[in-house]
Amino acid sequence: MSWQTYVDDHLMCNASDGGEVITLTSAAIIGHDGTVWAQSTNFPQFKPEEVTAIMKDFQEPGTLAPTGLHLGGTKYMVIQGEPGAVIRGKKGPGGITIKKTGQALLVGIYDEPITPGQCNMVVERLGDYLIEQGF
């Protein structure tokens, strides 16, 4: 299966929430070095230093909290996550979830009506699966 298929069929898939169909705003799978493995068509252009800062926070949890998480020029307030495994951010009615696997970062960006928990579930479930598969 191609990485693009993981983005299209697992991250950008329609999830049902009480009958309402929800979809993430955008998503990507990015290598630890900042190379894009796959992304949705509307995923924001990001700067290499933004990925470097995210990777640093996975190695030294808490480094992003004072300055915020930046991706594609958008600043997210860092909220609870799992040190070394998940970073979650919030901006207005939307936000971002980043799950780190052994080789990649899975990024999901959402906006209303999607809730933070729904985004977390989609991104982290695929991340856990990829970790089990050795990625």
Coordinates of N, CA and C in Angstrom, one line a residue, residues 6-134:
Y6 N -2.6 5.6 2.7 CA -2.8 5.8 4.1 C -3.4 7.1 4.4
V7 N -3.0 8.2 3.7 CA -3.5 9.5 4.0 C -5.0 9.6 3.5
D8 N -5.2 9.1 2.2 CA -6.5 9.2 1.6 C -7.6 8.3 2.3
D9 N -7.2 7.0 2.6 CA -8.2 6.1 3.1 C -8.2 6.0 4.6
H10 N -7.2 6.5 5.3 CA -7.2 6.3 6.8 C -7.2 7.7 7.5
L11 N -6.5 8.7 7.0 CA -6.5 9.9 7.7 C -7.6 10.9 7.2
M12 N -7.8 10.9 5.9 CA -8.9 11.8 5.3 C -10.2 11.0 5.1
C13 N -10.3 9.9 5.7 CA -11.6 9.1 5.5 C -12.7 9.8 6.2
N14 N -13.9 9.4 5.8 CA -15.1 9.9 6.5 C -15.3 9.1 7.7
A15 N -15.5 9.7 8.9 CA -15.8 9.0 10.1 C -17.2 9.4 10.5
S16 N -17.9 8.4 11.0 CA -19.3 8.7 11.4 C -19.3 9.0 12.9
D17 N -20.0 10.1 13.3 CA -20.1 10.4 14.7 C -21.6 10.7 14.9
G18 N -22.3 9.6 15.4 CA -23.7 9.8 15.6 C -24.5 10.1 14.4
G19 N -24.1 9.5 13.3 CA -24.8 9.7 12.0 C -24.3 10.9 11.2
E20 N -23.5 11.8 11.8 CA -22.9 12.9 11.1 C -21.6 12.4 10.5
V21 N -21.3 12.7 9.2 CA -20.1 12.3 8.6 C -19.1 13.5 8.8
I22 N -17.9 13.1 9.3 CA -16.9 14.1 9.6 C -15.6 13.7 8.9
T23 N -14.8 14.7 8.5 CA -13.5 14.5 7.8 C -12.5 15.5 8.3
L24 N -11.3 15.1 8.4 CA -10.2 16.1 8.8 C -10.1 17.1 7.7
T25 N -9.6 18.3 8.1 CA -9.4 19.4 7.1 C -8.3 19.0 6.2
S26 N -7.1 18.5 6.8 CA -6.0 18.1 6.0 C -5.1 17.2 6.8
A27 N -4.3 16.4 6.1 CA -3.4 15.5 6.8 C -2.2 15.2 6.0
A28 N -1.1 14.6 6.7 CA 0.1 14.3 6.0 C 0.9 13.3 6.8
I29 N 1.7 12.6 6.1 CA 2.7 11.7 6.7 C 4.1 12.3 6.3
I30 N 4.9 12.6 7.3 CA 6.1 13.3 7.1 C 7.2 12.5 7.7
G31 N 8.3 12.3 7.0 CA 9.5 11.6 7.6 C 10.1 12.5 8.7
H32 N 10.8 11.8 9.6 CA 11.5 12.6 10.7 C 12.4 13.7 10.2
D33 N 12.9 13.5 8.9 CA 13.8 14.5 8.4 C 13.1 15.6 7.7
G34 N 11.7 15.6 7.7 CA 10.9 16.7 7.1 C 10.5 16.4 5.7
T35 N 10.8 15.3 5.1 CA 10.4 15.0 3.7 C 8.9 14.5 3.8
V36 N 8.1 14.9 2.9 CA 6.7 14.6 2.8 C 6.6 13.2 2.1
W37 N 6.0 12.2 2.8 CA 5.8 10.9 2.3 C 4.5 10.9 1.5
A38 N 3.5 11.6 2.0 CA 2.2 11.7 1.4 C 1.4 12.8 2.1
Q39 N 0.5 13.5 1.4 CA -0.3 14.5 2.0 C -1.6 14.7 1.2
S40 N -2.6 15.3 2.0 CA -3.8 15.7 1.3 C -3.5 16.9 0.4
T41 N -4.4 17.2 -0.5 CA -4.2 18.2 -1.5 C -4.1 19.6 -0.8
N42 N -4.8 19.8 0.3 CA -4.8 21.1 0.9 C -3.9 21.2 2.1
F43 N -3.0 20.3 2.3 CA -2.1 20.4 3.5 C -1.2 21.6 3.3
P44 N -1.0 22.4 4.4 CA -0.3 23.6 4.3 C 1.2 23.4 4.0
Q45 N 1.8 24.3 3.2 CA 3.2 24.3 3.0 C 3.9 24.7 4.3
F46 N 4.8 23.8 4.7 CA 5.5 24.1 6.0 C 7.0 24.3 5.7
K47 N 7.6 24.9 6.7 CA 9.0 25.2 6.7 C 9.8 24.1 7.4
P48 N 11.0 23.7 6.9 CA 11.8 22.7 7.5 C 12.0 23.0 9.0
E49 N 12.2 24.2 9.4 CA 12.5 24.5 10.8 C 11.2 24.2 11.7
E50 N 10.0 24.3 11.1 CA 8.8 23.9 11.9 C 8.9 22.4 12.2
V51 N 9.3 21.6 11.3 CA 9.4 20.1 11.6 C 10.5 19.9 12.6
T52 N 11.6 20.6 12.4 CA 12.7 20.5 13.3 C 12.3 20.8 14.8
A53 N 11.5 21.8 14.9 CA 11.0 22.2 16.3 C 10.1 21.1 16.8
I54 N 9.2 20.6 16.0 CA 8.3 19.5 16.4 C 9.1 18.3 16.9
M55 N 10.1 17.9 16.1 CA 11.0 16.7 16.4 C 11.7 17.0 17.7
K56 N 12.2 18.2 18.0 CA 12.8 18.6 19.2 C 11.9 18.4 20.4
D57 N 10.6 18.8 20.2 CA 9.7 18.6 21.3 C 9.4 17.1 21.6
F58 N 9.5 16.3 20.6 CA 9.3 14.8 20.9 C 10.5 14.3 21.7
Q59 N 11.7 14.9 21.4 CA 12.9 14.5 22.2 C 13.0 15.1 23.5
E60 N 12.6 16.4 23.6 CA 12.6 17.1 24.9 C 11.2 17.7 25.1
P61 N 10.3 16.9 25.6 CA 8.9 17.4 25.7 C 8.8 18.7 26.5
G62 N 8.0 19.6 26.0 CA 7.7 20.9 26.7 C 8.4 22.0 26.0
T63 N 9.3 21.8 25.0 CA 10.0 22.9 24.3 C 9.1 23.8 23.5
L64 N 8.0 23.2 23.0 CA 7.1 24.0 22.1 C 6.1 24.8 23.0
A65 N 5.8 24.4 24.2 CA 4.8 25.0 25.0 C 4.9 26.5 25.1
P66 N 6.1 27.1 25.4 CA 6.3 28.5 25.6 C 6.0 29.3 24.3
T67 N 6.4 28.8 23.1 CA 6.3 29.5 21.9 C 5.1 29.1 21.0
G68 N 4.6 28.0 21.3 CA 3.5 27.4 20.4 C 4.0 26.5 19.4
L69 N 3.2 25.7 18.8 CA 3.5 24.8 17.7 C 3.2 25.6 16.4
H70 N 4.2 25.7 15.5 CA 3.9 26.3 14.2 C 4.0 25.3 13.1
L71 N 3.0 25.3 12.2 CA 3.0 24.5 11.0 C 2.4 25.2 9.9
G72 N 3.1 25.4 8.8 CA 2.5 26.1 7.6 C 2.2 27.6 8.0
G73 N 3.0 28.2 8.9 CA 2.8 29.5 9.3 C 1.6 29.8 10.3
T74 N 0.9 28.7 10.6 CA -0.2 28.8 11.6 C 0.4 28.4 13.0
K75 N 0.0 29.2 14.0 CA 0.5 29.0 15.4 C -0.6 28.3 16.1
Y76 N -0.3 27.2 16.8 CA -1.2 26.4 17.6 C -0.8 26.5 19.0
M77 N -1.7 26.7 20.0 CA -1.4 26.6 21.4 C -1.2 25.1 21.7
V78 N -0.1 24.7 22.3 CA 0.2 23.3 22.7 C -0.7 23.0 23.9
I79 N -1.5 21.9 23.7 CA -2.3 21.4 24.8 C -1.8 20.0 25.2
Q80 N -2.5 19.3 26.1 CA -2.0 18.0 26.6 C -1.7 17.1 25.5
G81 N -0.7 16.3 25.7 CA -0.3 15.3 24.7 C 0.3 14.1 25.5
E82 N 1.1 13.3 24.8 CA 1.8 12.2 25.5 C 3.3 12.4 25.2
P83 N 4.1 12.8 26.2 CA 5.5 13.1 25.9 C 6.2 12.0 25.1
G84 N 6.8 12.5 24.0 CA 7.6 11.6 23.2 C 6.7 10.8 22.2
A85 N 5.4 11.0 22.2 CA 4.5 10.2 21.4 C 3.5 11.0 20.6
V86 N 2.8 12.0 21.3 CA 1.8 12.8 20.6 C 1.9 14.2 21.1
I87 N 1.7 15.1 20.1 CA 1.6 16.5 20.4 C 0.3 17.0 19.9
R88 N -0.4 17.7 20.7 CA -1.7 18.2 20.3 C -1.7 19.7 20.4
G89 N -2.4 20.4 19.5 CA -2.4 21.8 19.5 C -3.8 22.3 19.2
K90 N -4.1 23.6 19.6 CA -5.5 24.1 19.4 C -5.3 25.5 18.9
K91 N -6.2 25.9 17.9 CA -6.3 27.2 17.4 C -7.7 27.5 17.1
G92 N -8.4 28.4 17.9 CA -9.8 28.7 17.8 C -10.6 27.4 17.8
P93 N -11.5 27.2 16.8 CA -12.4 26.1 16.8 C -11.7 24.8 16.3
G94 N -10.5 24.9 15.8 CA -9.8 23.8 15.2 C -8.5 23.5 16.0
G95 N -7.7 22.6 15.3 CA -6.5 22.2 16.0 C -5.7 21.2 15.1
I96 N -4.7 20.6 15.8 CA -3.8 19.7 15.1 C -3.4 18.6 16.1
T97 N -3.2 17.4 15.5 CA -2.7 16.2 16.3 C -1.5 15.7 15.5
I98 N -0.4 15.5 16.2 CA 0.8 14.9 15.6 C 1.2 13.7 16.4
K99 N 1.2 12.5 15.7 CA 1.6 11.3 16.3 C 3.0 10.9 15.7
K100 N 3.9 10.5 16.6 CA 5.3 10.1 16.1 C 5.3 8.6 16.1
T101 N 5.8 8.1 15.0 CA 6.1 6.7 14.9 C 7.6 6.5 14.8
G102 N 8.1 5.3 14.6 CA 9.5 5.1 14.5 C 10.2 5.8 13.4
Q103 N 9.5 6.1 12.3 CA 10.1 6.7 11.1 C 9.4 8.0 10.6
A104 N 8.2 8.2 11.1 CA 7.4 9.3 10.5 C 6.6 10.1 11.6
L105 N 6.0 11.2 11.1 CA 5.1 12.0 11.9 C 3.8 11.9 11.1
L106 N 2.7 11.6 11.8 CA 1.3 11.6 11.2 C 0.7 12.9 11.7
V107 N 0.3 13.7 10.8 CA -0.3 15.0 11.1 C -1.7 15.1 10.6
G108 N -2.6 15.4 11.6 CA -4.0 15.7 11.2 C -4.4 17.1 11.7
I109 N -5.0 17.8 10.8 CA -5.5 19.2 11.1 C -7.0 19.2 10.9
Y110 N -7.7 19.8 11.9 CA -9.2 19.7 11.9 C -9.8 21.1 12.2
D111 N -11.0 21.2 11.9 CA -11.8 22.4 12.2 C -13.2 21.9 12.5
E112 N -14.0 22.8 13.1 CA -15.4 22.4 13.4 C -16.1 21.9 12.2
P113 N -17.0 20.9 12.3 CA -17.6 20.3 13.5 C -16.7 19.2 14.2
I114 N -15.6 18.9 13.6 CA -14.7 17.8 14.2 C -14.2 18.3 15.6
T115 N -14.2 17.4 16.5 CA -13.8 17.7 17.9 C -12.3 17.2 18.0
P116 N -11.6 17.8 19.0 CA -10.2 17.3 19.2 C -10.1 15.8 19.4
G117 N -11.1 15.2 20.2 CA -11.0 13.8 20.4 C -11.2 13.0 19.1
Q118 N -12.0 13.5 18.2 CA -12.2 12.7 17.0 C -10.9 12.7 16.1
C119 N -10.3 13.9 16.1 CA -9.0 14.0 15.3 C -8.0 13.1 16.0
N120 N -7.9 13.2 17.3 CA -6.9 12.4 18.0 C -7.1 10.9 17.7
M121 N -8.4 10.4 17.7 CA -8.7 9.0 17.5 C -8.2 8.6 16.1
V122 N -8.5 9.4 15.0 CA -8.1 9.1 13.7 C -6.6 9.0 13.5
V123 N -5.9 10.0 14.0 CA -4.5 10.1 13.8 C -3.7 9.1 14.6
E124 N -4.1 9.0 15.9 CA -3.4 8.1 16.8 C -3.7 6.6 16.5
R125 N -4.8 6.3 16.0 CA -5.1 4.9 15.7 C -4.2 4.4 14.6
L126 N -4.1 5.2 13.5 CA -3.2 4.9 12.4 C -1.8 4.9 12.8
G127 N -1.4 5.8 13.7 CA 0.0 5.8 14.2 C 0.3 4.6 15.0
D128 N -0.6 4.1 15.8 CA -0.4 2.9 16.6 C -0.2 1.7 15.7
Y129 N -1.1 1.7 14.6 CA -1.0 0.6 13.7 C 0.4 0.6 13.0
L130 N 0.8 1.7 12.5 CA 2.1 1.8 11.8 C 3.3 1.4 12.7
I131 N 3.2 1.8 14.0 CA 4.2 1.4 15.0 C 4.2 -0.1 15.1
E132 N 3.1 -0.8 15.2 CA 3.0 -2.2 15.2 C 3.6 -2.9 14.0
Q133 N 3.5 -2.2 12.9 CA 4.1 -2.7 11.6 C 5.6 -2.4 11.4
G134 N 6.2 -1.7 12.4 CA 7.6 -1.4 12.3 C 7.9 -0.1 11.7

